[in-house]
Short mmCIF file of C-alpha atoms and ligand atoms in Angstrom, two decimals:
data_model
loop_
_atom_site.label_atom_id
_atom_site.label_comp_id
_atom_site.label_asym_id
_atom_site.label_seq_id
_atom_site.Cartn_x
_atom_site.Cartn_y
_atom_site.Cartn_z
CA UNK A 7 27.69 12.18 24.15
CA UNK A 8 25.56 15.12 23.91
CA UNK A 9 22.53 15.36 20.76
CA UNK A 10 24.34 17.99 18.94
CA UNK A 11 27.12 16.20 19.24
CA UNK A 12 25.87 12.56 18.17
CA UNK A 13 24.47 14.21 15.29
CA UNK A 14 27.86 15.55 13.61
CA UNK A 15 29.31 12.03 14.38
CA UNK A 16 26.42 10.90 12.66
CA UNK A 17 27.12 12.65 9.66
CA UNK A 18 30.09 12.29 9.49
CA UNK A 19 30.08 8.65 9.68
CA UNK A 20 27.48 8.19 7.08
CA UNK A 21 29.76 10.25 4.95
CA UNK A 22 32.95 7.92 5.27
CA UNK A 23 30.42 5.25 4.90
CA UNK A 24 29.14 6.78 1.30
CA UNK A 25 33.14 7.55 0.82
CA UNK A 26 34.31 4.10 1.32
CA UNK A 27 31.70 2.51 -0.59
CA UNK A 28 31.79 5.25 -3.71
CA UNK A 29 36.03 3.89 -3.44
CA UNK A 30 34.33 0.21 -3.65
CA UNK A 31 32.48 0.95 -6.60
CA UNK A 32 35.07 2.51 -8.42
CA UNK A 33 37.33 0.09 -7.86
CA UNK A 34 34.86 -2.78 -8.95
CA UNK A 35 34.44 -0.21 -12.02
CA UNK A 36 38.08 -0.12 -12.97
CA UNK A 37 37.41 -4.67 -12.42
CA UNK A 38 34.60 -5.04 -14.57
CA UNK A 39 33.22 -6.76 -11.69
CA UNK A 40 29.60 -5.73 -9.95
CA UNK A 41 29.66 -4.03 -6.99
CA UNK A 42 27.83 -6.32 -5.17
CA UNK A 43 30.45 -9.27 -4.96
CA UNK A 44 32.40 -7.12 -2.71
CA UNK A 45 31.18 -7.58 0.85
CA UNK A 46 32.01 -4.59 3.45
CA UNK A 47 33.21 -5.62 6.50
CA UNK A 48 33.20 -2.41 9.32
CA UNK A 49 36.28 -3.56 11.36
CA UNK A 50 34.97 -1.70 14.42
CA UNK A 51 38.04 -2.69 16.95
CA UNK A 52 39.05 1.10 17.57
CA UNK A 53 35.61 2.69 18.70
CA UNK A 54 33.00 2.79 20.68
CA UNK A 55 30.08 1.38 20.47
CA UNK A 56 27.88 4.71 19.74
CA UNK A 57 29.67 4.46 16.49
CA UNK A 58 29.09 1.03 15.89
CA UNK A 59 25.06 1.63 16.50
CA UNK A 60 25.44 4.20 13.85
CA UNK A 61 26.98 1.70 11.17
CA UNK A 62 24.20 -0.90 12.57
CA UNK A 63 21.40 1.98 11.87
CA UNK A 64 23.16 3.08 8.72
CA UNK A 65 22.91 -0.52 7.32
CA UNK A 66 26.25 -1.94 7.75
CA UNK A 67 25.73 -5.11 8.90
CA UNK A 68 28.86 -7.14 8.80
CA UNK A 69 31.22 -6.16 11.58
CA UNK A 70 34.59 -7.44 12.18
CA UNK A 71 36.38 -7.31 15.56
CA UNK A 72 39.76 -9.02 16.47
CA UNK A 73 39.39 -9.76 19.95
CA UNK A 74 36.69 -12.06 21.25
CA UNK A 75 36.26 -10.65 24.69
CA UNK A 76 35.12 -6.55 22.61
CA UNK A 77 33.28 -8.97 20.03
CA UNK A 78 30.97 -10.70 22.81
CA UNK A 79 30.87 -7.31 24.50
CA UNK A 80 29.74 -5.59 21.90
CA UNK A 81 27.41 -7.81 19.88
CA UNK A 82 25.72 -8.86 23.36
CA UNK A 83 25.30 -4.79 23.82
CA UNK A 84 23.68 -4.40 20.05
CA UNK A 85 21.34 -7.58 20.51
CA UNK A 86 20.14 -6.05 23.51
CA UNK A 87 18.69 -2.65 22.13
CA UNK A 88 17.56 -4.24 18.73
CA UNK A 89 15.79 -6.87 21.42
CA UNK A 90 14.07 -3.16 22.36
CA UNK A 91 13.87 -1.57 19.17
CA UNK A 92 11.65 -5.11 18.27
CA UNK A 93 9.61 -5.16 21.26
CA UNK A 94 9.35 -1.69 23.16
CA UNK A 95 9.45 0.00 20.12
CA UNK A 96 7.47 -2.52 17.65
CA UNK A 97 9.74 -1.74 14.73
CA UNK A 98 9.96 -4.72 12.26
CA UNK A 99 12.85 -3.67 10.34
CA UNK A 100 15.47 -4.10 12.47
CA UNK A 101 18.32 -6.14 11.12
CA UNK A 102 20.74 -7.96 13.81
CA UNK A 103 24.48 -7.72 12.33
CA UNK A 104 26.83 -10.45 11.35
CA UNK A 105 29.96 -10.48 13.56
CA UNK A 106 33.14 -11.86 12.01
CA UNK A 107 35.56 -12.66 13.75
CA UNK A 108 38.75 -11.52 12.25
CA UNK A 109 41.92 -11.63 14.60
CA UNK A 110 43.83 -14.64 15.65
CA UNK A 111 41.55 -17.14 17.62
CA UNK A 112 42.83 -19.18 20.77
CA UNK A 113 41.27 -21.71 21.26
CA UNK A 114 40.18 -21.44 25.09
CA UNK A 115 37.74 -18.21 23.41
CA UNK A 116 36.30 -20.37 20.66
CA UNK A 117 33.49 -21.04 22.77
CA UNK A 118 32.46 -17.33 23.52
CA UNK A 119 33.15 -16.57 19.80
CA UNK A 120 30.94 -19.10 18.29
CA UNK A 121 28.20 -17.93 20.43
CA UNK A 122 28.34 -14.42 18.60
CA UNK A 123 30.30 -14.61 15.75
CA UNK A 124 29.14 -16.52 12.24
CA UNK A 125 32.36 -15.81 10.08
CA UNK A 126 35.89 -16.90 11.33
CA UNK A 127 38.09 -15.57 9.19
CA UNK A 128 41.37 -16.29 10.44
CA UNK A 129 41.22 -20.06 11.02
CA UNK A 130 45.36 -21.53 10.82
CA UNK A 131 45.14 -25.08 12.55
CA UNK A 132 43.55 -28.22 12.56
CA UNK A 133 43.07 -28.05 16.33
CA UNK A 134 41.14 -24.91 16.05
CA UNK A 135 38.73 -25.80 13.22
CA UNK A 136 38.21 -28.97 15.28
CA UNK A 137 37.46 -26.71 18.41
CA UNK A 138 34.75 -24.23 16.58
CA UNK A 139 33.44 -27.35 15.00
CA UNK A 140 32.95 -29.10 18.09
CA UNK A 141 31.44 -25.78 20.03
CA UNK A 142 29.38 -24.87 16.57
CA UNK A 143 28.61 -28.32 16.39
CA UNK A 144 27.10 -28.65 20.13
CA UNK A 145 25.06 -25.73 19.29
CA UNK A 146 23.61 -26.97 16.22
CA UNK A 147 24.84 -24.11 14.35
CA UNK A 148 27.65 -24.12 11.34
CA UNK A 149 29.76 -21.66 11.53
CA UNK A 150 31.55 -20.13 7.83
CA UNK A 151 35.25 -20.53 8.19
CA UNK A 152 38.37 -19.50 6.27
CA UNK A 153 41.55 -20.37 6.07
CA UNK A 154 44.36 -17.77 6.79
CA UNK A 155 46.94 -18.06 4.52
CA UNK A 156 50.44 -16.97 5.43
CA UNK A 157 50.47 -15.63 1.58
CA UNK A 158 53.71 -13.64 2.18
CA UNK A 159 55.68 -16.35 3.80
CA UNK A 160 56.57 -13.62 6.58
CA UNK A 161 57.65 -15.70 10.02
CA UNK A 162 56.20 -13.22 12.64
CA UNK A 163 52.58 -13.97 10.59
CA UNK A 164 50.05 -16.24 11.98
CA UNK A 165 48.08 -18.35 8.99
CA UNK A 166 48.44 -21.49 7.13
CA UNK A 167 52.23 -21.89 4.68
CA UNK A 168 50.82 -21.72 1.02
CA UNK A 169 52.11 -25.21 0.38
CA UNK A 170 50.32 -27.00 3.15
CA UNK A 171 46.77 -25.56 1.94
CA UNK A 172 45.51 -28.65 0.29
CA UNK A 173 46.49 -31.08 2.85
CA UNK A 174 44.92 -28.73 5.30
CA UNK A 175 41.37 -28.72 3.59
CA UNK A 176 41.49 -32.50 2.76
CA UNK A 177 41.81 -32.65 6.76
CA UNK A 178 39.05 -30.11 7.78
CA UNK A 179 36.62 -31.52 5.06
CA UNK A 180 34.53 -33.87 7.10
CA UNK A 181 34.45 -31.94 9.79
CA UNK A 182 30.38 -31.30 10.69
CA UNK A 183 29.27 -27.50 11.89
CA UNK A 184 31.45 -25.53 9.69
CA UNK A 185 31.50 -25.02 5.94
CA UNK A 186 35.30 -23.98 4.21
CA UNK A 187 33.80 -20.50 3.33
CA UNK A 188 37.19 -19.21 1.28
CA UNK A 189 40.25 -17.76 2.06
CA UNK A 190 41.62 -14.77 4.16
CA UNK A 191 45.20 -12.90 3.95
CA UNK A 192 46.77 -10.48 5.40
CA UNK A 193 49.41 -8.70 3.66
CA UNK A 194 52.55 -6.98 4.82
CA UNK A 195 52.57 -3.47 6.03
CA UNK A 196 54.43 -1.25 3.16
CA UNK A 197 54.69 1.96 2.07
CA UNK A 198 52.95 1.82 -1.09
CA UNK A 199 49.79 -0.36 -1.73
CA UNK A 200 51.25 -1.38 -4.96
CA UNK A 201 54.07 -3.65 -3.70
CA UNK A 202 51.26 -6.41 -2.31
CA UNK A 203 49.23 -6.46 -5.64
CA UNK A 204 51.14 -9.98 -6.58
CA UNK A 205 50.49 -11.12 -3.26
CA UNK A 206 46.31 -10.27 -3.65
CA UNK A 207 46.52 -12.05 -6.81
CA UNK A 208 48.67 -14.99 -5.55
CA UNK A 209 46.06 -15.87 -2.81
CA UNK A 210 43.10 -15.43 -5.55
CA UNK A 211 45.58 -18.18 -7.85
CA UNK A 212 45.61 -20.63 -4.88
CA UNK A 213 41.35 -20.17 -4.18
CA UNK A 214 41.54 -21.15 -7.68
CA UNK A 215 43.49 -24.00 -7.60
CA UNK A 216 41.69 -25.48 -4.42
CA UNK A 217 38.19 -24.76 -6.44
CA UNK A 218 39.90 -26.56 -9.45
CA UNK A 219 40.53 -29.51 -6.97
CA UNK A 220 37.04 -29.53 -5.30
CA UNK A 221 38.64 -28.53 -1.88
CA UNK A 222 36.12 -25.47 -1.99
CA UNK A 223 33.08 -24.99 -3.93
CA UNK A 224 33.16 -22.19 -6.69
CA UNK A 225 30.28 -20.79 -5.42
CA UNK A 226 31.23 -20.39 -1.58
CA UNK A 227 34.64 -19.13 -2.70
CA UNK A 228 34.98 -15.82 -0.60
CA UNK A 229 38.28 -14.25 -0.50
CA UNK A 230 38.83 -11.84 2.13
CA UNK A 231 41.46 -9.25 1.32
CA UNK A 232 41.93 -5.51 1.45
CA UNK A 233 42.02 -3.27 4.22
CA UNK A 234 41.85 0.48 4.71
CA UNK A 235 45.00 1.26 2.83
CA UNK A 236 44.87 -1.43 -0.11
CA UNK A 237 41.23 -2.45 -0.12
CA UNK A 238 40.88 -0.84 -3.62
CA UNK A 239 44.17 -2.81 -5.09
CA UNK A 240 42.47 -6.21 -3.86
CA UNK A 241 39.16 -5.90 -5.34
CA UNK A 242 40.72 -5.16 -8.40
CA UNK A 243 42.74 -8.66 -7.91
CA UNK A 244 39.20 -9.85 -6.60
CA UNK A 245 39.08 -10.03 -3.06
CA UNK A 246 35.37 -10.20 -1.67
CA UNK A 247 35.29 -9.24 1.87
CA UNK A 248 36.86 -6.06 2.42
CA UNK A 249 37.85 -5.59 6.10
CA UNK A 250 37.95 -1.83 6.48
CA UNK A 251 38.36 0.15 9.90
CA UNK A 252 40.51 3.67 9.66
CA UNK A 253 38.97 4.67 6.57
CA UNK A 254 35.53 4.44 7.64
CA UNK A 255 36.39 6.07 11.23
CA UNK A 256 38.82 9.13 10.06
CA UNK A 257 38.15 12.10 11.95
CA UNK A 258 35.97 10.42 14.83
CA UNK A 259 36.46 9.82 18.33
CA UNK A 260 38.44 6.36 18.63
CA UNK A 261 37.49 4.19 21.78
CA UNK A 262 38.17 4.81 25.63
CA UNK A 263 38.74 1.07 25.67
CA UNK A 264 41.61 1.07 23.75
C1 PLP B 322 42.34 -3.95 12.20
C2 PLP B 322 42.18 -4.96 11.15
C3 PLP B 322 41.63 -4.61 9.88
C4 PLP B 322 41.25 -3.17 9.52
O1 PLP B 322 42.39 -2.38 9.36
P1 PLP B 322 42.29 -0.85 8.88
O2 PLP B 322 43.64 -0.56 8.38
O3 PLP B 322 41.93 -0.07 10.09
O4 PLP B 322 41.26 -0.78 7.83
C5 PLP B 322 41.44 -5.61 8.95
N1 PLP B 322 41.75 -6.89 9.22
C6 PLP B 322 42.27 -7.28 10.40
C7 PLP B 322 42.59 -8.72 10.63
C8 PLP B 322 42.50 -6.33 11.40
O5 PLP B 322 43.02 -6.72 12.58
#
């Protein structure tokens, strides 16, 4: 990419960022809620990684990718210059990202994932939980987990069926390097945002319930919900993590890889 160039991608990525985040605030606004319990999460899957050192440098640490192979990739490629931003360049400030690993998780890549990623947000069977605690485990880290729900009851979808929830996080309980973080959905694709609004609220009803029941403690109750085209509907049904990719990348370059 050439400087003039880098510099009106620059721009106009800090301006979707200020866009997106203005939406967020609005949003929490409309909630009654503070803007800070709503956690951006730049799902970076479509671009390059130019782009994602400009989120990194703009401040946007948590960064979601749904394939383990780009997330390794990539956060191997962004510890490596903020390795030489620390010590070529002695700047102090530099802060490493959070990856979160948001797209359906075999479990032959947990091993690769839970050396880069700290968030799993899409975690549907016992086997896997018992896989990234074993790996998380051997590295003496703990990774933050939660649970996909299958909130819609649609076939094709990947997560957990609402009704076997409970049973689920009675079995994952004792398991050591990973703490039940909250809850993840994904909602159907429709027309108009509107039409998954019960659905948002349904999966905030059932992190209730399992917080009522001591399956997850109130205070590490995240719900991740809300993507580009309904991100605004869920915080106002209270998701926390927003996972947001096309509206933060609209009218930039999306990546060779892909
Ligand atoms: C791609 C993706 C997103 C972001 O979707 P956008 O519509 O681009 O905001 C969020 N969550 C998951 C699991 C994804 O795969």
């Amino acid at each position: 990419m050439g400087k003039t160039a880098t510099k009106s991608i620059q721009r106009k990525v800090l301006d979707n960022i200020q866009r997106v985040r203005g939406r967020i605030a609005q949003a929490c606004r409309r909630a009654h809620r503070d803007v800070a319990s709503v956690r951006l999460v730049a799902v970076t899957k479509s671009v390059d990684i130019e782009l994602i050192r400009i989120l990194v440098e703009a401040g946007l640490v948590d960064l979601g990718e749904s394939r383990v192979q780009q997330l390794a990739q990539r956060a191997a490629m962004i510890a490596e210059t903020q390795k030489r931003q620390r010590i070529l360049d002695g700047q102090r400030d530099v802060v490493a990202p959070v990856w979160h690993m948001i797209g359906h998780l075999q479990r032959n890549k947990v091993r690769s994932a839970v050396q880069w990623a700290t968030v799993f947000h899409s975690v549907d069977s016992l086997r896997l939980a018992e896989e990234i605690s074993s790996e998380a485990g051997r590295r003496d880290q703990v990774a933050d987990v939660l649970l996909q729900v299958n909130v819609a009851g649609e076939k094709s979808k990947h997560g957990i069926a609402v009704g076997a929830i409970e049973v689920f996080c009675e079995q994952i309980r004792t398991l050591a390097g990973m703490r039940l973080v909250g809850l993840m959905g994904m909602m159907p694709l429709v027309d108009d945002a509107e039409e998954v609004r019960p659905l948002f609220r349904r999966l905030r009803e059932i992190a209730e319930d399992l917080v009522t029941q001591e399956c997850i403690s109130s205070e590490a109750c995240e719900l991740s919900m809300g993507m580009s085209n309904d991100f605004e509907i869920a915080i106002e049904e209270g998701a926390t993590i927003v996972r947001v990719g096309t509206a933060l990348f609209e009218g930039l370059p999306v990546a060779k890889t892909c």
